PDB file of C-alpha atoms in Angstrom:
ATOM      1  CA  MET A  58     -19.196  -1.715   4.787  1.00  0.00           C
ATOM      2  CA  ILE A  59     -17.176  -3.056   1.831  1.00  0.00           C
ATOM      3  CA  ARG A  60     -18.027  -6.712   1.224  1.00  0.00           C
ATOM      4  CA  VAL A  61     -15.118  -8.748  -0.182  1.00  0.00           C
ATOM      5  CA  LEU A  62     -14.885 -12.230  -1.718  1.00  0.00           C
ATOM      6  CA  LEU A  63     -11.429 -13.878  -1.591  1.00  0.00           C
ATOM      7  CA  ALA A  64     -10.693 -16.286  -4.455  1.00  0.00           C
ATOM      8  CA  ASP A  65      -7.316 -18.043  -4.295  1.00  0.00           C
ATOM      9  CA  ASP A  66      -6.379 -21.724  -4.281  1.00  0.00           C
ATOM     10  CA  GLN A  67      -3.752 -21.210  -1.553  1.00  0.00           C
ATOM     11  CA  THR A  68      -5.290 -21.388   1.904  1.00  0.00           C
ATOM     12  CA  LEU A  69      -2.418 -19.475   3.494  1.00  0.00           C
ATOM     13  CA  VAL A  70      -2.759 -16.627   0.998  1.00  0.00           C
ATOM     14  CA  ARG A  71      -6.473 -16.324   1.728  1.00  0.00           C
ATOM     15  CA  ALA A  72      -5.802 -16.434   5.460  1.00  0.00           C
ATOM     16  CA  GLY A  73      -3.205 -13.686   5.154  1.00  0.00           C
ATOM     17  CA  PHE A  74      -5.490 -11.435   3.142  1.00  0.00           C
ATOM     18  CA  ARG A  75      -8.383 -12.109   5.513  1.00  0.00           C
ATOM     19  CA  SER A  76      -6.242 -11.208   8.513  1.00  0.00           C
ATOM     20  CA  ILE A  77      -5.186  -7.911   6.929  1.00  0.00           C
ATOM     21  CA  LEU A  78      -8.597  -6.845   5.631  1.00  0.00           C
ATOM     22  CA  GLU A  79     -10.732  -7.910   8.563  1.00  0.00           C
ATOM     23  CA  GLY A  80      -8.721  -5.618  10.806  1.00  0.00           C
ATOM     24  CA  GLU A  81     -10.417  -2.675   9.075  1.00  0.00           C
ATOM     25  CA  ASP A  82     -13.738  -1.383  10.402  1.00  0.00           C
ATOM     26  CA  ASP A  83     -15.160  -0.781   6.913  1.00  0.00           C
ATOM     27  CA  ILE A  84     -14.227  -4.133   5.278  1.00  0.00           C
ATOM     28  CA  GLU A  85     -15.959  -7.507   5.672  1.00  0.00           C
ATOM     29  CA  ILE A  86     -14.898 -10.847   4.144  1.00  0.00           C
ATOM     30  CA  VAL A  87     -18.184 -12.456   3.071  1.00  0.00           C
ATOM     31  CA  ALA A  88     -16.758 -15.684   1.596  1.00  0.00           C
ATOM     32  CA  GLU A  89     -13.691 -17.524   0.310  1.00  0.00           C
ATOM     33  CA  ALA A  90     -13.260 -19.690  -2.778  1.00  0.00           C
ATOM     34  CA  GLY A  91     -10.439 -22.087  -3.630  1.00  0.00           C
ATOM     35  CA  ASP A  92     -11.224 -22.411  -7.336  1.00  0.00           C
ATOM     36  CA  GLY A  93     -12.630 -20.236 -10.103  1.00  0.00           C
ATOM     37  CA  GLU A  94     -15.915 -22.075 -10.490  1.00  0.00           C
ATOM     38  CA  ARG A  95     -16.762 -21.654  -6.824  1.00  0.00           C
ATOM     39  CA  ALA A  96     -15.749 -18.010  -7.016  1.00  0.00           C
ATOM     40  CA  VAL A  97     -18.284 -17.418  -9.796  1.00  0.00           C
ATOM     41  CA  ARG A  98     -21.025 -19.169  -7.808  1.00  0.00           C
ATOM     42  CA  GLN A  99     -20.214 -17.240  -4.649  1.00  0.00           C
ATOM     43  CA  ALA A 100     -20.179 -13.936  -6.521  1.00  0.00           C
ATOM     44  CA  ALA A 101     -23.594 -14.660  -8.032  1.00  0.00           C
ATOM     45  CA  LEU A 102     -25.020 -15.678  -4.664  1.00  0.00           C
ATOM     46  CA  LEU A 103     -23.523 -13.008  -2.422  1.00  0.00           C
ATOM     47  CA  ARG A 104     -22.923 -10.107  -4.832  1.00  0.00           C
ATOM     48  CA  PRO A 105     -19.877  -8.735  -3.007  1.00  0.00           C
ATOM     49  CA  ASP A 106     -18.563  -5.250  -3.693  1.00  0.00           C
ATOM     50  CA  VAL A 107     -15.081  -6.522  -4.536  1.00  0.00           C
ATOM     51  CA  VAL A 108     -13.703  -9.899  -5.639  1.00  0.00           C
ATOM     52  CA  LEU A 109      -9.973 -10.481  -5.147  1.00  0.00           C
ATOM     53  CA  MET A 110      -9.362 -13.089  -7.856  1.00  0.00           C
ATOM     54  CA  ASP A 111      -6.194 -15.157  -8.265  1.00  0.00           C
ATOM     55  CA  VAL A 112      -5.144 -15.751 -11.880  1.00  0.00           C
ATOM     56  CA  ARG A 113      -4.151 -19.396 -11.595  1.00  0.00           C
ATOM     57  CA  MET A 114      -6.745 -21.607  -9.919  1.00  0.00           C
ATOM     58  CA  PRO A 115      -8.037 -25.161 -10.460  1.00  0.00           C
ATOM     59  CA  VAL A 116     -11.353 -26.159 -12.096  1.00  0.00           C
ATOM     60  CA  LEU A 117     -11.715 -22.721 -13.691  1.00  0.00           C
ATOM     61  CA  ASP A 118      -8.850 -20.249 -13.953  1.00  0.00           C
ATOM     62  CA  GLY A 119      -9.195 -16.773 -12.531  1.00  0.00           C
ATOM     63  CA  LEU A 120      -9.260 -15.035 -15.900  1.00  0.00           C
ATOM     64  CA  GLU A 121     -12.267 -16.999 -17.136  1.00  0.00           C
ATOM     65  CA  ALA A 122     -13.930 -16.688 -13.734  1.00  0.00           C
ATOM     66  CA  ALA A 123     -13.469 -12.917 -13.873  1.00  0.00           C
ATOM     67  CA  ARG A 124     -14.917 -12.801 -17.394  1.00  0.00           C
ATOM     68  CA  ARG A 125     -17.999 -14.707 -16.286  1.00  0.00           C
ATOM     69  CA  VAL A 126     -18.581 -12.481 -13.277  1.00  0.00           C
ATOM     70  CA  LEU A 127     -18.053  -9.295 -15.264  1.00  0.00           C
ATOM     71  CA  ALA A 128     -20.257 -10.449 -18.150  1.00  0.00           C
ATOM     72  CA  ASP A 129     -23.245 -11.103 -15.879  1.00  0.00           C
ATOM     73  CA  PRO A 130     -25.631  -8.103 -16.013  1.00  0.00           C
ATOM     74  CA  ALA A 131     -26.943  -9.042 -12.570  1.00  0.00           C
ATOM     75  CA  LEU A 132     -23.450  -8.498 -11.151  1.00  0.00           C
ATOM     76  CA  ARG A 133     -22.928  -5.056 -12.645  1.00  0.00           C
ATOM     77  CA  GLY A 134     -21.931  -3.609  -9.297  1.00  0.00           C
ATOM     78  CA  VAL A 135     -19.316  -6.271  -8.536  1.00  0.00           C
ATOM     79  CA  ARG A 136     -15.706  -5.154  -9.026  1.00  0.00           C
ATOM     80  CA  VAL A 137     -12.919  -7.651  -9.723  1.00  0.00           C
ATOM     81  CA  VAL A 138      -9.283  -7.166  -8.787  1.00  0.00           C
ATOM     82  CA  ILE A 139      -6.862  -9.701 -10.226  1.00  0.00           C
ATOM     83  CA  LEU A 140      -4.178 -11.168  -7.951  1.00  0.00           C
ATOM     84  CA  THR A 141      -0.908 -12.282  -9.482  1.00  0.00           C
ATOM     85  CA  THR A 142       2.596 -13.261  -8.418  1.00  0.00           C
ATOM     86  CA  PHE A 143       4.042 -11.433 -11.432  1.00  0.00           C
ATOM     87  CA  ASP A 144       4.128  -7.686 -12.046  1.00  0.00           C
ATOM     88  CA  LEU A 145       3.729  -8.157 -15.814  1.00  0.00           C
ATOM     89  CA  ASP A 146       1.313 -10.844 -16.896  1.00  0.00           C
ATOM     90  CA  GLU A 147      -0.534 -10.962 -20.216  1.00  0.00           C
ATOM     91  CA  TYR A 148      -3.426 -12.749 -18.545  1.00  0.00           C
ATOM     92  CA  VAL A 149      -3.910  -9.760 -16.293  1.00  0.00           C
ATOM     93  CA  TYR A 150      -4.255  -7.450 -19.278  1.00  0.00           C
ATOM     94  CA  GLY A 151      -6.889  -9.798 -20.700  1.00  0.00           C
ATOM     95  CA  ALA A 152      -8.805  -9.497 -17.454  1.00  0.00           C
ATOM     96  CA  ILE A 153      -8.626  -5.706 -17.540  1.00  0.00           C
ATOM     97  CA  ARG A 154      -9.949  -5.716 -21.090  1.00  0.00           C
ATOM     98  CA  ALA A 155     -12.799  -7.908 -19.868  1.00  0.00           C
ATOM     99  CA  GLY A 156     -13.688  -5.327 -17.228  1.00  0.00           C
ATOM    100  CA  ALA A 157     -11.515  -6.004 -14.177  1.00  0.00           C
ATOM    101  CA  SER A 158     -10.765  -2.875 -12.182  1.00  0.00           C
ATOM    102  CA  GLY A 159      -7.048  -3.520 -11.944  1.00  0.00           C
ATOM    103  CA  PHE A 160      -4.647  -5.905 -10.268  1.00  0.00           C
ATOM    104  CA  LEU A 161      -2.472  -6.389  -7.231  1.00  0.00           C
ATOM    105  CA  VAL A 162       0.765  -8.322  -6.905  1.00  0.00           C
ATOM    106  CA  LYS A 163       0.398 -10.859  -4.090  1.00  0.00           C
ATOM    107  CA  ASP A 164       3.371  -9.545  -2.132  1.00  0.00           C
ATOM    108  CA  THR A 165       1.915  -6.042  -2.025  1.00  0.00           C
ATOM    109  CA  GLU A 166       2.177  -4.173   1.255  1.00  0.00           C
ATOM    110  CA  PRO A 167      -0.824  -4.521   3.601  1.00  0.00           C
ATOM    111  CA  ALA A 168      -1.573  -0.797   3.385  1.00  0.00           C
ATOM    112  CA  GLU A 169      -1.628  -0.991  -0.426  1.00  0.00           C
ATOM    113  CA  LEU A 170      -3.998  -3.975  -0.318  1.00  0.00           C
ATOM    114  CA  ILE A 171      -6.398  -2.108   1.967  1.00  0.00           C
ATOM    115  CA  ARG A 172      -6.165   1.047  -0.127  1.00  0.00           C
ATOM    116  CA  GLY A 173      -6.753  -0.951  -3.307  1.00  0.00           C
ATOM    117  CA  VAL A 174      -9.930  -2.540  -1.978  1.00  0.00           C
ATOM    118  CA  ARG A 175     -11.284   0.853  -0.964  1.00  0.00           C
ATOM    119  CA  VAL A 176     -10.346   2.488  -4.271  1.00  0.00           C
ATOM    120  CA  VAL A 177     -12.086  -0.206  -6.315  1.00  0.00           C
ATOM    121  CA  ALA A 178     -15.137  -0.314  -4.037  1.00  0.00           C
ATOM    122  CA  ARG A 179     -15.822   3.361  -4.666  1.00  0.00           C
ATOM    123  CA  GLY A 180     -15.776   2.785  -8.425  1.00  0.00           C
ATOM    124  CA  ASP A 181     -12.249   3.819  -9.320  1.00  0.00           C
ATOM    125  CA  ALA A 182      -9.518   1.668 -10.834  1.00  0.00           C
ATOM    126  CA  LEU A 183      -6.156   0.516  -9.500  1.00  0.00           C
ATOM    127  CA  LEU A 184      -4.090   2.581 -11.927  1.00  0.00           C
ATOM    128  CA  ALA A 185      -1.784   4.436  -9.598  1.00  0.00           C
ATOM    129  CA  PRO A 186       0.999   1.810  -9.303  1.00  0.00           C
ATOM    130  CA  ALA A 187       3.453   2.318 -12.157  1.00  0.00           C
ATOM    131  CA  VAL A 188       3.423  -1.406 -12.860  1.00  0.00           C
ATOM    132  CA  THR A 189      -0.241  -1.265 -13.854  1.00  0.00           C
ATOM    133  CA  ARG A 190       0.337   1.444 -16.431  1.00  0.00           C
ATOM    134  CA  ARG A 191       3.385  -0.461 -17.676  1.00  0.00           C
ATOM    135  CA  LEU A 192       1.311  -3.593 -18.164  1.00  0.00           C
ATOM    136  CA  ILE A 193      -1.457  -1.772 -20.029  1.00  0.00           C
ATOM    137  CA  ALA A 194       1.027   0.041 -22.256  1.00  0.00           C
ATOM    138  CA  GLU A 195       2.824  -3.214 -23.004  1.00  0.00           C
ATOM    139  CA  PHE A 196      -0.193  -5.140 -24.212  1.00  0.00           C
ATOM    140  CA  ALA A 197      -2.467  -2.388 -25.489  1.00  0.00           C
ATOM    141  CA  ALA A 198       0.090  -1.825 -28.242  1.00  0.00           C
ATOM    142  CA  ARG A 199      -0.985  -5.120 -29.803  1.00  0.00           C
ATOM    143  CA  PRO A 200      -4.651  -5.787 -28.928  1.00  0.00           C
ATOM    144  CA  ALA A 201      -6.347  -8.845 -30.375  1.00  0.00           C
ATOM    145  CA  ALA A 202      -9.398  -6.996 -31.641  1.00  0.00           C
ATOM    146  CA  PRO A 203      -9.078  -3.204 -31.417  1.00  0.00           C
ATOM    147  CA  PRO A 204     -12.340  -1.293 -31.310  1.00  0.00           C
ATOM    148  CA  PRO A 205     -13.025   1.179 -34.132  1.00  0.00           C
ATOM    149  CA  ALA A 206     -11.887   4.744 -33.533  1.00  0.00           C
ATOM    150  CA  ALA A 207     -15.472   5.749 -34.340  1.00  0.00           C
ATOM    151  CA  VAL A 208     -16.368   4.813 -30.771  1.00  0.00           C
ATOM    152  CA  LEU A 209     -14.788   8.122 -29.746  1.00  0.00           C
ATOM    153  CA  GLU A 210     -16.790  10.282 -32.153  1.00  0.00           C
ATOM    154  CA  CYS A 211     -19.376  10.886 -29.436  1.00  0.00           C
ATOM    155  CA  LEU A 212     -16.780  12.639 -27.256  1.00  0.00           C
ATOM    156  CA  THR A 213     -16.233  16.390 -27.200  1.00  0.00           C
ATOM    157  CA  CYS A 214     -12.739  17.841 -27.544  1.00  0.00           C
ATOM    158  CA  ARG A 215     -12.631  18.454 -23.800  1.00  0.00           C
ATOM    159  CA  GLU A 216     -13.695  14.868 -23.091  1.00  0.00           C
ATOM    160  CA  ARG A 217     -10.903  13.578 -25.324  1.00  0.00           C
ATOM    161  CA  GLU A 218      -8.435  15.668 -23.317  1.00  0.00           C
ATOM    162  CA  VAL A 219      -9.806  14.188 -20.122  1.00  0.00           C
ATOM    163  CA  LEU A 220      -9.615  10.663 -21.554  1.00  0.00           C
ATOM    164  CA  GLU A 221      -5.946  11.152 -22.392  1.00  0.00           C
ATOM    165  CA  LEU A 222      -5.220  12.274 -18.838  1.00  0.00           C
ATOM    166  CA  VAL A 223      -7.167   9.342 -17.372  1.00  0.00           C
ATOM    167  CA  ALA A 224      -4.991   7.058 -19.506  1.00  0.00           C
ATOM    168  CA  ALA A 225      -1.926   8.748 -18.012  1.00  0.00           C
ATOM    169  CA  GLY A 226      -3.125   7.616 -14.587  1.00  0.00           C
ATOM    170  CA  LEU A 227      -4.170  11.032 -13.292  1.00  0.00           C
ATOM    171  CA  SER A 228      -6.839  11.311 -10.599  1.00  0.00           C
ATOM    172  CA  ASN A 229      -9.835  13.640 -10.940  1.00  0.00           C
ATOM    173  CA  GLU A 230      -8.053  16.212  -8.776  1.00  0.00           C
ATOM    174  CA  GLU A 231      -4.917  16.020 -10.926  1.00  0.00           C
ATOM    175  CA  ILE A 232      -6.967  16.305 -14.117  1.00  0.00           C
ATOM    176  CA  ALA A 233      -8.705  19.360 -12.677  1.00  0.00           C
ATOM    177  CA  GLY A 234      -5.349  20.953 -11.926  1.00  0.00           C
ATOM    178  CA  ARG A 235      -3.943  20.186 -15.366  1.00  0.00           C
ATOM    179  CA  LEU A 236      -6.988  21.565 -17.227  1.00  0.00           C
ATOM    180  CA  VAL A 237      -7.784  24.348 -14.733  1.00  0.00           C
ATOM    181  CA  LEU A 238     -11.168  22.921 -13.800  1.00  0.00           C
ATOM    182  CA  ALA A 239     -13.052  22.375 -10.577  1.00  0.00           C
ATOM    183  CA  PRO A 240     -12.549  18.795  -9.299  1.00  0.00           C
ATOM    184  CA  ALA A 241     -16.322  18.231  -9.517  1.00  0.00           C
ATOM    185  CA  THR A 242     -16.238  19.250 -13.189  1.00  0.00           C
ATOM    186  CA  ALA A 243     -13.407  16.811 -13.907  1.00  0.00           C
ATOM    187  CA  LYS A 244     -15.392  14.057 -12.190  1.00  0.00           C
ATOM    188  CA  THR A 245     -18.451  14.919 -14.288  1.00  0.00           C
ATOM    189  CA  HIS A 246     -16.394  14.696 -17.500  1.00  0.00           C
ATOM    190  CA  VAL A 247     -15.084  11.253 -16.507  1.00  0.00           C
ATOM    191  CA  SER A 248     -18.605  10.046 -15.687  1.00  0.00           C
ATOM    192  CA  ARG A 249     -19.923  11.276 -19.042  1.00  0.00           C
ATOM    193  CA  ILE A 250     -17.098   9.570 -20.915  1.00  0.00           C
ATOM    194  CA  LEU A 251     -17.814   6.293 -19.129  1.00  0.00           C
ATOM    195  CA  GLY A 252     -21.466   6.508 -20.112  1.00  0.00           C
ATOM    196  CA  LYS A 253     -20.835   7.515 -23.729  1.00  0.00           C
ATOM    197  CA  VAL A 254     -18.335   4.748 -24.536  1.00  0.00           C
ATOM    198  CA  GLY A 255     -19.999   2.090 -22.371  1.00  0.00           C
ATOM    199  CA  ALA A 256     -16.947   1.507 -20.177  1.00  0.00           C
ATOM    200  CA  ARG A 257     -17.258  -0.086 -16.771  1.00  0.00           C
ATOM    201  CA  ASP A 258     -14.624   2.034 -15.029  1.00  0.00           C
ATOM    202  CA  ARG A 259     -11.384   3.954 -15.472  1.00  0.00           C
ATOM    203  CA  ALA A 260      -9.375   0.806 -16.189  1.00  0.00           C
ATOM    204  CA  GLN A 261     -11.423   0.192 -19.325  1.00  0.00           C
ATOM    205  CA  LEU A 262     -11.005   3.844 -20.303  1.00  0.00           C
ATOM    206  CA  VAL A 263      -7.228   3.376 -20.208  1.00  0.00           C
ATOM    207  CA  VAL A 264      -7.464   0.302 -22.425  1.00  0.00           C
ATOM    208  CA  LEU A 265      -9.798   2.152 -24.815  1.00  0.00           C
ATOM    209  CA  ALA A 266      -7.428   5.116 -25.012  1.00  0.00           C
ATOM    210  CA  TYR A 267      -4.510   2.889 -25.984  1.00  0.00           C
ATOM    211  CA  GLU A 268      -6.478   0.729 -28.386  1.00  0.00           C
ATOM    212  CA  THR A 269      -7.931   3.675 -30.292  1.00  0.00           C
ATOM    213  CA  GLY A 270      -4.639   5.552 -30.462  1.00  0.00           C
ATOM    214  CA  VAL A 271      -5.654   8.442 -28.225  1.00  0.00           C
ATOM    215  CA  VAL A 272      -2.416   7.683 -26.401  1.00  0.00           C
ATOM    216  CA  ARG A 273       0.446   5.416 -27.361  1.00  0.00           C
ATOM    217  CA  PRO A 274       2.994   3.603 -25.206  1.00  0.00           C
ATOM    218  CA  GLY A 275       6.050   5.776 -24.744  1.00  0.00           C
ATOM    219  CA  ARG A 276       4.465   8.943 -26.083  1.00  0.00           C
ATOM    220  CA  PRO A 277       4.955  11.838 -23.659  1.00  0.00           C
ATOM    221  CA  ARG A 278       1.791  13.391 -22.203  1.00  0.00           C
TER     222      ARG A 278
END
């Protein structure tokens, strides 16, 4: 069962999301929050698998709430998905840099919302929608504090290849096909990269790849 916390200041939005998600046998809404501060408290208390976090909320905005949740070592297993009404939002990129697993536009189709919750719950990132890659490419080109390229020195040549393909939005199966590997081997490479660079999930790997110049916006892959 995937346990979800809904954090949005609009009651109707929360009700709509609840109605969609609770219709699934493997998803449970454990709590709702109408402001960022309450969302942080609820996350700490209930430790949901996924938090759907609105960007703009009273008391504490969603970006800061996400940062607090993601910075808490006790909540290491909690995944945050940012909700926004815009498909390109600099605040969303800030949340991804802080460790959020991706974002969803609020008018997303019900099937995409359900799929997104499941994808994030299993430890992957919401990178498939083209808008997500567009957002990362847009803002990773001018990061506030880029990490040193030395962070990648621990990676093998093969792992760098895999990192570049992760940044292109490829799944483990697609990476395996591109590099002529078994899917399990591609998954192992991704797991090793995550551990070596200290990234939370694939979303942070994409940010790292752009910030260190492994890939650049607009460069063909």
